[in-house]
Coordinates of C-alpha atoms and ligand atoms in Angstrom, one line a residue:
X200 CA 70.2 -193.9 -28.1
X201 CA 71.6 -195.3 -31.1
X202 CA 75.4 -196.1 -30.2
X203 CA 75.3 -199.1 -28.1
X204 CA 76.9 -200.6 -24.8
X205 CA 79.5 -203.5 -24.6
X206 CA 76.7 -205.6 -23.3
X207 CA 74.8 -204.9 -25.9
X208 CA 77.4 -206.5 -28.1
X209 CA 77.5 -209.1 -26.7
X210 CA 73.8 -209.7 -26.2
X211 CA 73.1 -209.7 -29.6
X212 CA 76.3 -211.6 -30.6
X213 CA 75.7 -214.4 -28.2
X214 CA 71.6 -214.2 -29.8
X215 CA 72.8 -214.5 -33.1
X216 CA 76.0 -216.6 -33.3
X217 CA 77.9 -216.8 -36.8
X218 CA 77.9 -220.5 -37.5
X219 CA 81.9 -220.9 -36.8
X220 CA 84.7 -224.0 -36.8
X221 CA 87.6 -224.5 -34.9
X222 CA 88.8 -228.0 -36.2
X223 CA 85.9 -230.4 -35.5
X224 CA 84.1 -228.4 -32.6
X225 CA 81.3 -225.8 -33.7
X226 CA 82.0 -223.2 -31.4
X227 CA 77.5 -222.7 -30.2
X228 CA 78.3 -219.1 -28.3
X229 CA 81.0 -217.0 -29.1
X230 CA 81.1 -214.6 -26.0
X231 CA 81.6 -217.9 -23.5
X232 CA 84.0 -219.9 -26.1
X233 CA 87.5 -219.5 -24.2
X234 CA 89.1 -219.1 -27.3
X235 CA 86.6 -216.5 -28.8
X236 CA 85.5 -214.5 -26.0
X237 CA 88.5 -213.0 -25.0
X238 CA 88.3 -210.6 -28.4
X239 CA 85.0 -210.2 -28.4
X240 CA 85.0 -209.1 -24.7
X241 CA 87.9 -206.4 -26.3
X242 CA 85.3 -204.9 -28.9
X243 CA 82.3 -204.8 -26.2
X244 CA 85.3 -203.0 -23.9
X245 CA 85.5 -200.2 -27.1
X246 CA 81.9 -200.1 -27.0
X247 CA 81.7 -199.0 -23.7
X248 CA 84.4 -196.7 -24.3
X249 CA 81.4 -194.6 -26.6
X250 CA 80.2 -193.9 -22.8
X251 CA 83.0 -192.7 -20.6
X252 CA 82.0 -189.5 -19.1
X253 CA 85.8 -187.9 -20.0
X254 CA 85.6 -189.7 -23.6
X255 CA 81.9 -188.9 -24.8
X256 CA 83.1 -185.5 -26.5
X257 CA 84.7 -187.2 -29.3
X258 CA 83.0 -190.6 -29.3
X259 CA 79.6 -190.1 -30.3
X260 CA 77.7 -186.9 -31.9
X261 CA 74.4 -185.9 -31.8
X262 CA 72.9 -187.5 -35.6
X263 CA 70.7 -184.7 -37.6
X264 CA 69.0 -187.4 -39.2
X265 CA 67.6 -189.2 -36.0
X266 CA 68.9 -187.1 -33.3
X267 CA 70.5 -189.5 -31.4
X268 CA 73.4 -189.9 -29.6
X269 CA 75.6 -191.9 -32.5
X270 CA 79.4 -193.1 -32.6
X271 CA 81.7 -190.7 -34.3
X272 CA 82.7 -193.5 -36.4
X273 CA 79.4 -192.9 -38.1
X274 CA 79.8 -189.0 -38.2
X275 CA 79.7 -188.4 -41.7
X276 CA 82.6 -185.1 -41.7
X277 CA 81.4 -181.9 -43.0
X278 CA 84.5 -179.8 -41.9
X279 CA 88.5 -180.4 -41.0
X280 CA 87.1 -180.1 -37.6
X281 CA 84.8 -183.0 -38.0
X282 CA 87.9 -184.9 -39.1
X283 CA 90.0 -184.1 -36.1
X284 CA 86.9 -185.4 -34.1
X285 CA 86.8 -188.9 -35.9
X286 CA 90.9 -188.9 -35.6
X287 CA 90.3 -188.3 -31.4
X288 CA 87.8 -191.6 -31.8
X289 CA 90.5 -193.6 -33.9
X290 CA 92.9 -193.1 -31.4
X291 CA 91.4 -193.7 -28.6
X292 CA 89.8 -197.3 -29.8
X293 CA 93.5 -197.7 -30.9
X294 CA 95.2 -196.8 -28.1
X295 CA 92.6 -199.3 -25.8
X296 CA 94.3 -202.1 -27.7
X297 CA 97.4 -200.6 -27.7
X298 CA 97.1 -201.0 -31.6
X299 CA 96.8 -204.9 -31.6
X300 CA 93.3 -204.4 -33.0
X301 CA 93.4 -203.8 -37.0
X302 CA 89.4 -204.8 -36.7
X303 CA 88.1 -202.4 -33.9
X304 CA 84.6 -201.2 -35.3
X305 CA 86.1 -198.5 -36.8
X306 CA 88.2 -200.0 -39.8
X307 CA 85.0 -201.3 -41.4
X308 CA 82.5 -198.4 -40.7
X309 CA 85.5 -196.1 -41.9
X310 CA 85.3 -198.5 -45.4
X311 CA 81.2 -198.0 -45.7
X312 CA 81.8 -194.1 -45.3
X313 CA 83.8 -193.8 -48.2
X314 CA 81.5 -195.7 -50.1
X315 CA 78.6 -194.0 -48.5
X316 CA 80.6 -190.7 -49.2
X317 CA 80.5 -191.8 -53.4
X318 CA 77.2 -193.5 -53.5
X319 CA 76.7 -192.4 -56.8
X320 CA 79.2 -195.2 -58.0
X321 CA 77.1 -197.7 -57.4
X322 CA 74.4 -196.8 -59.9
X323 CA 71.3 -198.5 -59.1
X324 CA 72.2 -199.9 -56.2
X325 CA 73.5 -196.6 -54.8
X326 CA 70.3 -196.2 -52.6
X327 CA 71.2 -199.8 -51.2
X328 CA 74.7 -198.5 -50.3
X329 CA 73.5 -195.2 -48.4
X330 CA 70.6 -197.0 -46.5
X331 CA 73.0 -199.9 -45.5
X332 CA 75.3 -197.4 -44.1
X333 CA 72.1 -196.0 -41.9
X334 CA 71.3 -199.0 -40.7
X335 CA 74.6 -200.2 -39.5
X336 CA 74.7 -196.4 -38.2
X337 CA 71.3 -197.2 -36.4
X338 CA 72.4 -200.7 -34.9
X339 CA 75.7 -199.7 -34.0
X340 CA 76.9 -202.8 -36.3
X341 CA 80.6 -204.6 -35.8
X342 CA 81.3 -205.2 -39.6
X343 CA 83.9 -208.1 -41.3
X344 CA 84.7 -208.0 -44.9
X345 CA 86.2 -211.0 -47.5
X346 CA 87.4 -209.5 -50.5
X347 CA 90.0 -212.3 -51.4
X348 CA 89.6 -215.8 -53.4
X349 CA 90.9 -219.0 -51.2
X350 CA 94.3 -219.6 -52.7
X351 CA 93.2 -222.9 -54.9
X352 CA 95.1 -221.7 -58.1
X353 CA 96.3 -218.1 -58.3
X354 CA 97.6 -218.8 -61.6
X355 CA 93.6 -219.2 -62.9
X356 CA 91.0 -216.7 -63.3
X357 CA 87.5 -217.4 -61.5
X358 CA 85.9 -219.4 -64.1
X359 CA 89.2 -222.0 -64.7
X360 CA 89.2 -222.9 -61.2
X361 CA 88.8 -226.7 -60.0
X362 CA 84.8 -226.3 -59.5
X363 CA 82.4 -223.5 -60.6
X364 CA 82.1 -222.3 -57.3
X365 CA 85.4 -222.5 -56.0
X366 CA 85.3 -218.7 -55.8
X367 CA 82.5 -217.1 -54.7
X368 CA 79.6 -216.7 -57.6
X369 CA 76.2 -216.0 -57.9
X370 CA 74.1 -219.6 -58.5
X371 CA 70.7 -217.9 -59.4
X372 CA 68.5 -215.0 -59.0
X373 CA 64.6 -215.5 -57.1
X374 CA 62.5 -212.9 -56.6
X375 CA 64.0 -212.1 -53.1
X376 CA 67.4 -211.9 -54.3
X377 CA 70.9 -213.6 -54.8
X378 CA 72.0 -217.4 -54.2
X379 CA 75.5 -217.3 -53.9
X380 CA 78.0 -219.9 -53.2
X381 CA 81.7 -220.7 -52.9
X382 CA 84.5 -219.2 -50.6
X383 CA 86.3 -216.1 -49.9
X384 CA 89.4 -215.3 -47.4
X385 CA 89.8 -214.3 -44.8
X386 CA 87.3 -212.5 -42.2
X387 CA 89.0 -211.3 -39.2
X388 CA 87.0 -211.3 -36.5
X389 CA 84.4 -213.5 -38.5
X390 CA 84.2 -215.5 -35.5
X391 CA 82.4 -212.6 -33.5
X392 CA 81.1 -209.8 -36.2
X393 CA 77.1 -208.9 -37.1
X394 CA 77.7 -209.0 -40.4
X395 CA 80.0 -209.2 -43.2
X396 CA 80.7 -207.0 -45.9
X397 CA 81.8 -208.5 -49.5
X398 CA 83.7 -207.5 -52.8
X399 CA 86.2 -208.9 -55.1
X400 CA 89.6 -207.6 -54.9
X401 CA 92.6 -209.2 -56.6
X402 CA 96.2 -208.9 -58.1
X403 CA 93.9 -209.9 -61.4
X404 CA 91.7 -207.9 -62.7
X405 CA 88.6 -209.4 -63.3
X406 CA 87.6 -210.1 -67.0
X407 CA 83.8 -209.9 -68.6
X408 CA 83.8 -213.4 -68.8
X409 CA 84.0 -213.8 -64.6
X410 CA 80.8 -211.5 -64.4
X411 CA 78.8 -213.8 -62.1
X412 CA 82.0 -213.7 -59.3
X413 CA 81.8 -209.6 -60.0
X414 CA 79.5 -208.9 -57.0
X415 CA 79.5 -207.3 -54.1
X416 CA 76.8 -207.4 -51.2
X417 CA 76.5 -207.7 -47.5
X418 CA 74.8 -209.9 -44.9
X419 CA 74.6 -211.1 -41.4
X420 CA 77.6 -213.3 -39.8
X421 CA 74.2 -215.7 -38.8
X422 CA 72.9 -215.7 -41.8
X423 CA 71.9 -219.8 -43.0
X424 CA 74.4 -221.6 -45.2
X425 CA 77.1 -218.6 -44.0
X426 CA 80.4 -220.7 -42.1
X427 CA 83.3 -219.9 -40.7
X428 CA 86.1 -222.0 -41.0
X429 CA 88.6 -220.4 -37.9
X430 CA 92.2 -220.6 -38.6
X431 CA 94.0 -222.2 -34.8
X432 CA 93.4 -219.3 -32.1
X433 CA 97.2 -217.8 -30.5
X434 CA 94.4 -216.7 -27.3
X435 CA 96.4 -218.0 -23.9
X436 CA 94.6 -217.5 -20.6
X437 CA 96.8 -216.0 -18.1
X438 CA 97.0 -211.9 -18.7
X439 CA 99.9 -211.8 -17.0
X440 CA 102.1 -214.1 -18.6
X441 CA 100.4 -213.4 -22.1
X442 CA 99.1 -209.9 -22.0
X443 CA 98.5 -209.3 -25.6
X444 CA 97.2 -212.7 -26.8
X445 CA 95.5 -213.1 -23.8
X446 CA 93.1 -210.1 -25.2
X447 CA 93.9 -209.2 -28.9
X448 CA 93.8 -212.2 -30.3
X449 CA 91.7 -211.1 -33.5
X450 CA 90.3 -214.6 -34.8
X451 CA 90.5 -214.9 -38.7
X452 CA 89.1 -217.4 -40.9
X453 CA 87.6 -218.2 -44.4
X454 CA 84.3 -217.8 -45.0
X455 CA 82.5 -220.2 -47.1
X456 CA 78.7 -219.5 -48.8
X457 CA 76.9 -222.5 -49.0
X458 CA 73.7 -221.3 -51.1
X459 CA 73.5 -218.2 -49.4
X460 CA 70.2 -215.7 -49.9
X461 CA 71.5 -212.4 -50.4
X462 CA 68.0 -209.9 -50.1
X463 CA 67.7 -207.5 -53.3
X464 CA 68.5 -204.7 -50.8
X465 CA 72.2 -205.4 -50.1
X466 CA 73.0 -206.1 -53.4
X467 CA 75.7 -203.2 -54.0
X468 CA 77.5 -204.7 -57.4
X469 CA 75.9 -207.0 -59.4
X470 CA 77.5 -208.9 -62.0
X471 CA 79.7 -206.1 -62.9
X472 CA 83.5 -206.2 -63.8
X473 CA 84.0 -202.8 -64.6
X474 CA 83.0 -201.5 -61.5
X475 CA 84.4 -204.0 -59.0
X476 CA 87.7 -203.4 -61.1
X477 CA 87.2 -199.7 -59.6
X478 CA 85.7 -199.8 -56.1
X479 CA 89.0 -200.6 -54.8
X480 CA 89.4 -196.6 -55.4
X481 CA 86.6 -195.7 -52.7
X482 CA 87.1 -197.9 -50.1
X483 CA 90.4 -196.7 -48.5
X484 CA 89.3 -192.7 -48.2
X485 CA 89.0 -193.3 -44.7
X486 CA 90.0 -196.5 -43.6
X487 CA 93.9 -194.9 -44.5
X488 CA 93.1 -192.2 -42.3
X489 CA 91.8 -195.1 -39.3
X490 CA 95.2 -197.2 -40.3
X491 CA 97.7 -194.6 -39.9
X492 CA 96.1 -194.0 -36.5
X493 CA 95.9 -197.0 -35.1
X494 CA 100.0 -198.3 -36.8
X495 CA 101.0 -195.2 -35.4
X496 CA 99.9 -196.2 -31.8
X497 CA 101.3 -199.8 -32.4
X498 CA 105.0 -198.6 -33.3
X499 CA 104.7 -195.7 -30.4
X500 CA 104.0 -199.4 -28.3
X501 CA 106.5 -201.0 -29.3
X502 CA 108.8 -198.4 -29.4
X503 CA 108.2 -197.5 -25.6
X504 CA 108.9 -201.5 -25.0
X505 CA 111.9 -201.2 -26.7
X506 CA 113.0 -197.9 -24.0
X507 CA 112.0 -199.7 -21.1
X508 CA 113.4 -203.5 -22.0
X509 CA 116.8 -201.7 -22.9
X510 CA 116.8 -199.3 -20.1
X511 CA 116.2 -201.8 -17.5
X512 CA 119.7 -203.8 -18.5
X513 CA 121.5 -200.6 -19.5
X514 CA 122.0 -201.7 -23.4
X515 CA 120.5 -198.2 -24.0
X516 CA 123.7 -196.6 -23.8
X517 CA 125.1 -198.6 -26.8
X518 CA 125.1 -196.4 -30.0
X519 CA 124.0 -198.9 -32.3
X520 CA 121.0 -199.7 -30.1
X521 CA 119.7 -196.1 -29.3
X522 CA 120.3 -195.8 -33.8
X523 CA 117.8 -198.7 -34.0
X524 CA 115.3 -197.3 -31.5
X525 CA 115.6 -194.5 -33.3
X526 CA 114.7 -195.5 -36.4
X527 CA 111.3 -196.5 -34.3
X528 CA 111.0 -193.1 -33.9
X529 CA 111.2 -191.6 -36.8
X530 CA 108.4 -194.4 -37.8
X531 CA 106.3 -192.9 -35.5
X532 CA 106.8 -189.2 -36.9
X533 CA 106.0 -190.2 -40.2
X534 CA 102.8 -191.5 -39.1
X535 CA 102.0 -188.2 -37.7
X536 CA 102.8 -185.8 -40.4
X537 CA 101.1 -187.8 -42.9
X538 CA 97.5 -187.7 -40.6
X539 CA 98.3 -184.1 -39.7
X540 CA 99.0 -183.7 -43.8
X541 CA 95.5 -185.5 -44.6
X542 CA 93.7 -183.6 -42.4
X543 CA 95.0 -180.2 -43.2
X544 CA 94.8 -181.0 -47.1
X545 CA 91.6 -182.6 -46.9
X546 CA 88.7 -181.4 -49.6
X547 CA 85.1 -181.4 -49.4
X548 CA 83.4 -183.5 -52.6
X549 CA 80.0 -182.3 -54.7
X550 CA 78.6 -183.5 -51.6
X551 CA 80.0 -181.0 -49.0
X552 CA 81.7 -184.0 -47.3
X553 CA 85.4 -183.7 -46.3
X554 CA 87.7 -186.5 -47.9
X555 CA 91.3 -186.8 -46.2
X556 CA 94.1 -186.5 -48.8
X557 CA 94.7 -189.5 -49.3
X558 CA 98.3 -189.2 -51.0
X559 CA 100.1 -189.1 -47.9
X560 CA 98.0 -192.1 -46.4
X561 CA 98.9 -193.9 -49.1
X562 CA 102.4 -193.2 -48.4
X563 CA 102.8 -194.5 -45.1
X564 CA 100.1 -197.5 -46.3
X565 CA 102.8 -198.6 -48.6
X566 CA 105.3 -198.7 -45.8
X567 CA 103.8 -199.1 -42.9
X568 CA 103.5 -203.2 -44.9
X569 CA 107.4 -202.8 -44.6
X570 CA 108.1 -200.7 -41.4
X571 CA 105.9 -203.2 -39.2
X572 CA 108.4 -206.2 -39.6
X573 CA 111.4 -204.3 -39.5
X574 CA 110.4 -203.1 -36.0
X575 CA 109.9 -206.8 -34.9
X576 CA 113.7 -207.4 -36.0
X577 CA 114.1 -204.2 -34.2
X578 CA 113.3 -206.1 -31.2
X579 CA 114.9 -209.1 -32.0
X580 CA 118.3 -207.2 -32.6
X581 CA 118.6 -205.1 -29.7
X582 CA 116.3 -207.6 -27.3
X583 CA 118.4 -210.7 -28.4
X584 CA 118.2 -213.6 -26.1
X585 CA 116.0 -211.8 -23.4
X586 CA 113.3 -213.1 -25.6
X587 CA 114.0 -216.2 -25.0
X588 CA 115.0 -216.7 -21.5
X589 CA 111.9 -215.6 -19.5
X590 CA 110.8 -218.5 -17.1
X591 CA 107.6 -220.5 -18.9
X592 CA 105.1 -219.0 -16.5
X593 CA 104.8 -216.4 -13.5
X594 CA 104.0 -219.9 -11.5
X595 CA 107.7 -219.6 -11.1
X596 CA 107.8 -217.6 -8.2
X597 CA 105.8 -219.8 -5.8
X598 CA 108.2 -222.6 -6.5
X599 CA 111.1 -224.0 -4.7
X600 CA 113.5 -222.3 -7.3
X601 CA 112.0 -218.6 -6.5
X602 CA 115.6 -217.0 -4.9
X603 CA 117.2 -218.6 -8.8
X604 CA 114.8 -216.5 -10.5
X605 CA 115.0 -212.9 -8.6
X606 CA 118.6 -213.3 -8.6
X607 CA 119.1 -214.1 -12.3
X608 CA 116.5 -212.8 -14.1
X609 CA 116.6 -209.0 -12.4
X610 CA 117.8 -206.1 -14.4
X611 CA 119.9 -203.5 -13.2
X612 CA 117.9 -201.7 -11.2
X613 CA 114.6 -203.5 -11.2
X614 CA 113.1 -206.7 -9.7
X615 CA 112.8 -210.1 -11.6
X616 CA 108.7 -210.0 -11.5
X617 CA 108.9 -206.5 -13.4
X618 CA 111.6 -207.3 -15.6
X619 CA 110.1 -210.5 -16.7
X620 CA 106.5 -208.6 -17.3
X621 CA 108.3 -205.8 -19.5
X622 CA 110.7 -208.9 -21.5
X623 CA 107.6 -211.4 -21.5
X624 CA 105.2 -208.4 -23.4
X625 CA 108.8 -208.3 -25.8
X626 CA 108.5 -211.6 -26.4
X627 CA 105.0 -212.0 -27.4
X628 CA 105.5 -209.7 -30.1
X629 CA 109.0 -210.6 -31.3
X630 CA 109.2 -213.9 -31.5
X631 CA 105.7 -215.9 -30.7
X632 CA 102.9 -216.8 -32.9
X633 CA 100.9 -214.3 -31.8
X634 CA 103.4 -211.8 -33.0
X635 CA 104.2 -213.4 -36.2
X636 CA 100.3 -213.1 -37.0
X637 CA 100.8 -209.3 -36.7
X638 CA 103.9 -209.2 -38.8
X639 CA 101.8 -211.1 -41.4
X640 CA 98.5 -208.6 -40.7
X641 CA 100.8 -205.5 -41.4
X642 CA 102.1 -206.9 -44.4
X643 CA 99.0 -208.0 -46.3
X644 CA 95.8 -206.9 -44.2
X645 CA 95.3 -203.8 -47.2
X646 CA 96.5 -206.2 -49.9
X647 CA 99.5 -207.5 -51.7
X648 CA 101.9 -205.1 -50.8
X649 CA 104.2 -205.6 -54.6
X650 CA 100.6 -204.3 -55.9
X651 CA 99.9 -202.0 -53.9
X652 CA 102.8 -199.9 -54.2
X653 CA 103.0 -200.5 -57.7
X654 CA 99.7 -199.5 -58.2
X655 CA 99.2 -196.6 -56.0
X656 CA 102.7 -195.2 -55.8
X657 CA 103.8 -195.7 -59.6
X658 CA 101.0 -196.1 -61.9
X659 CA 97.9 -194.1 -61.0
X660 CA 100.8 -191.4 -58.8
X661 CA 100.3 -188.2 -59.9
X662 CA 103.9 -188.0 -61.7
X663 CA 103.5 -184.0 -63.0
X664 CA 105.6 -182.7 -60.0
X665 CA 108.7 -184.9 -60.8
X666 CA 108.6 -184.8 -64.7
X667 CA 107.9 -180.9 -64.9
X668 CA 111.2 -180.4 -63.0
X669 CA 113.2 -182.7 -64.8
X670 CA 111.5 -181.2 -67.8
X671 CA 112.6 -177.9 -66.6
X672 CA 116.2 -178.7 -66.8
X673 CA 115.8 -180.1 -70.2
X674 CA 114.4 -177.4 -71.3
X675 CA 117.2 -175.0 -70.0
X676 CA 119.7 -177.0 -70.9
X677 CA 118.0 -177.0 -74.4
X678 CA 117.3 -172.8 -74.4
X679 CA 121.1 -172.3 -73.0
X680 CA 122.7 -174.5 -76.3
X681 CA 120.4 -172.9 -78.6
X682 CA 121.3 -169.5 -77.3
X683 CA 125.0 -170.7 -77.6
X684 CA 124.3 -171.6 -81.2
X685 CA 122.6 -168.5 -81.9
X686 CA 125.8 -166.3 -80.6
X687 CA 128.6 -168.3 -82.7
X688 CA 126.2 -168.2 -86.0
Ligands
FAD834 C1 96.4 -211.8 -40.7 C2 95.6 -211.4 -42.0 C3 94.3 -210.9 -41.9 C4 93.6 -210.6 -43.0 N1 92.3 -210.1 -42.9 C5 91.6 -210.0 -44.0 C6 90.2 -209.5 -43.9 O1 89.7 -209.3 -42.8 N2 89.5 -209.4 -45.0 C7 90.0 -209.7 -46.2 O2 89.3 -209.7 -47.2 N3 91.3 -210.1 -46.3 C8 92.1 -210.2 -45.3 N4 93.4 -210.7 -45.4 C9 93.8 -211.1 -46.7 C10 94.7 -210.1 -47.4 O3 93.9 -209.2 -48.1 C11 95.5 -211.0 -48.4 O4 96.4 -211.8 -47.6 C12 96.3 -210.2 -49.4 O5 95.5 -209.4 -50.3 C13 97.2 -211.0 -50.2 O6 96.5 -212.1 -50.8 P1 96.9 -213.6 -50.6 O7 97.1 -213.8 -49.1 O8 95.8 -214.4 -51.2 O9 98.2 -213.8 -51.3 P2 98.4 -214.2 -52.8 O10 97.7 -213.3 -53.7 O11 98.2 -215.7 -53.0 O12 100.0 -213.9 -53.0 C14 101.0 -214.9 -52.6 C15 102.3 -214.5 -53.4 O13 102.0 -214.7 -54.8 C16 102.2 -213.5 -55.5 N5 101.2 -213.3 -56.5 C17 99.8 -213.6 -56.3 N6 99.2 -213.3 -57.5 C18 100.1 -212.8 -58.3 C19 99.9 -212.4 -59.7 N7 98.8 -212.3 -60.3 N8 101.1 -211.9 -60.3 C20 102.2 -211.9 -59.7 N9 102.4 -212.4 -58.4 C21 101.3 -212.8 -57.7 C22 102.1 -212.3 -54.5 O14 102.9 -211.2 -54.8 C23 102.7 -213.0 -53.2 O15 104.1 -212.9 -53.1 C24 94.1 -210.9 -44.3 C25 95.4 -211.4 -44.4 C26 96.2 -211.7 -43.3 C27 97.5 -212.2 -43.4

């Protein structure tokens, strides 16, 4: 049995703690910490999810290789159908944490499949990249990545910052591998992954001169000299006055590498500009088609929030409020045709393995970073000052001011306790920290969004569609003057 159990997880996390900081305290076991437990006990609840008798279909897949029950996340697609099957796993893990969690296990191992998927890449480290994605395969790993420099001076390459190893570098070689040190942001779930995955990316490319910060590599969260530096956690306890951050709190932090071995074997660039100046371009094949999923759940959420906390005071009969929900809506549709479009369009590589088309991924990628907030002012707009005037706690009602709050904080035709529950969900994601975490994930979680688009959508866009028909009318315009000319000569 390869694909593991919540428990599991947990086990192992709790065995092998990343060595993690929360102001001065070291947090010594992650699945107990009150502030860090409450995600991780989210990811072992998507473990167990692998297991559930209705669910097993389209969560885990017999392995050829080993022939062991495996998670689909793993299932390397050899057909449209295969696809479909990973897109059924996607959506279930998203739709467990009703899209709050960008770092269920799938975003990561949907990043080591497209690199698995284009070993080749790698060179001679290619054979490190395939048998890492085995192993994480075989262990059932929960996978972080860093990819960005700490924001020391943005305006400086590598090599110009304050120290050496302000960014991370490599220190020396020894026969069993790397020494690297300095830091990288930001790990999501650092706090409670097995092991972290690591590559430059930046607005800059990187230069010859930077080789030694040109590497890429992976290693255990509990590896020695490896710490997390936590940012504050936005967990709160009660699940009923705080039921997203009482779960979905996905802890991020900066990692830094303080001499750090990295074995020979996980080395996957070493020293190489070029190609970490290109891996950018195989490491979104499938995480776009895992992202689309999971924002598409997220805006269906808060799209049905938006129904129910309009419908319950009646300001869903206002025209300008049913426009703005709406525009959820169409959102959401989006999001659908582009996975349906990726799936359809998809194309097997040299390899036989099926690659989503990634051109309408990209598409919703580089506006999902701009759709996400505009659905919080959604909120704000047609949810106005219900966001603010929920009692502080559900306390409330055992008090001597209970008959103030079911008469004044009722809706139409429902009681106070439900209509606070639906406003107090609102609030979380409109207007608390907790919700201005997300609108900062969607943003920037797949990079600088001014880059991205600029990048993706302008400079390497395939532009021959547009030009050939604006060519087209050139041309005719051109054929019909020089027939003109030719009939008055
Ligand atoms: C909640 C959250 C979770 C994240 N999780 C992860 C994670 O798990 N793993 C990971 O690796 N990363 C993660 N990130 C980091 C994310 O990839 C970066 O935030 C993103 O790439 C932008 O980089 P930055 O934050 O350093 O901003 P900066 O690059 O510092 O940008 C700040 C501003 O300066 C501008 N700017 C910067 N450089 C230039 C330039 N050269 N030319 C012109 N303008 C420039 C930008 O356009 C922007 O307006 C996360 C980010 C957030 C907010």
């Amino acid at each position: 049995m390869v694909a593991i159990k919540g428990v599991d997880y947990l086990n192992r996390l709790k065995k092998n703690p990343p060595e993690t900081w929360m102001g001065d305290e070291r947090i010594v076991d992650p699945t107990s910490h009150p502030l860090v437990a409450p995600p991780a006990n989210s990811i072992a609840k998507l473990y167990d999810l692998q297991w559930d008798l209705d669910k097993k279909n389209h969560m885990l897949y017999t392995d050829s290789t080993t022939g062991e029950l495996t998670g689909t996340q793993f299932l390397v697609p050899r057909s449209k159908e295969d696809l479909k099957k990973r897109r059924l796993m996607h959506q279930e893990w998203a739709e467990a944490s009703y899209g709050f969690m960008g770092r269920s296990t799938d975003f990561m191992s949907a990043m080591l499949l497209g690199w698995y998927a284009n070993a080749e890449f790698f060179g001679e480290y290619a054979e490190n990249v395939r048998k890492y994605f085995d192993y994480i395969r075989e262990k059932d790993l929960y996978l972080t990545h860093v990819l960005i420099n700490p924001q020391v001076d943005r305006s400086q390459p590598p090599s110009k910052q304050p120290d050496e190893f302000t960014y991370l570098g490599v220190v020396r070689e020894t026969e069993e591998g790397v020494i690297v040190r300095g830091a990288k942001m930001m790990a999501t779930a650092g706090p409670y992954a097995d092991e972290v995955l690591v590559f430059p990316f930046a607005n800059q490319q990187v230069s010859p001169e930077d080789y030694k910060y040109a590497i890429s590599f992976a290693v255990p969260m509990s590896t020695p000299g490896l710490r997390v530096i936590a940012r504050e956690s936005y967990v709160k306890e009660s699940k009923q006055d705080y039921p997203l951050a009482s779960q979905f709190d996905e802890l991020d932090g900066i990692l830094v590498f303080d001499d750090v071995l990295v074995p020979w074997d996980r080395v996957f660039i070493y020293q190489d500009p070029a190609k970490v100046n290109q891996v950018l371009k195989y490491t979104s094949l499938y995480t776009g088609h895992q992202s689309t999923i999971r924002l598409m759940t997220k805006l269906q959420f808060v799209a049905g929030l938006a129904m129910k906390a309009t419908d319950v005071i009646n300001t869903n009969v206002f025209p300008q409020v049913q426009d703005l929900i709406g525009e959820l809506t169409t959102y959401i549709e989006l999001c659908r045709a582009a996975i349906t479009a990726a799936e359809e369009n998809a194309q097997p590589n040299e390899l036989g393995i099926y690659i989503p088309d990634f051109r309408p991924l990209s598409a919703i990628r580089n506006s999902g970073n701009r759709w996400y907030p505009r659905s919080r002012e959604i909120l704000q707009l047609i949810l106005a000052g219900g966001l603010m005037y929920q009692p502080s706690s559900f306390s409330v009602f055992n008090s001597p001011i209970k008959e103030d709050i079911e008469k004044y904080f009722r809706g139409a035709d429902i009681s106070a306790k439900e209509k606070i529950q639906i406003y107090k969900i609102a609030s979380e994601l409109a207007v608390s920290g907790f919700g201005s975490r997300h609108e900062l994930y969607e943003r920037y979680y797949a990079g600088d969004p001014l880059f991205l688009r600029i990048n993706s959508q302008y400079k390497n866009y395939d532009k021959t569609e547009c030009l050939s028909l604006v060519e087209g009318l050139l041309n005719q315009i051109n054929f019909e003057d020089t027939n003109v000319l030719a009939k008055t000569l």
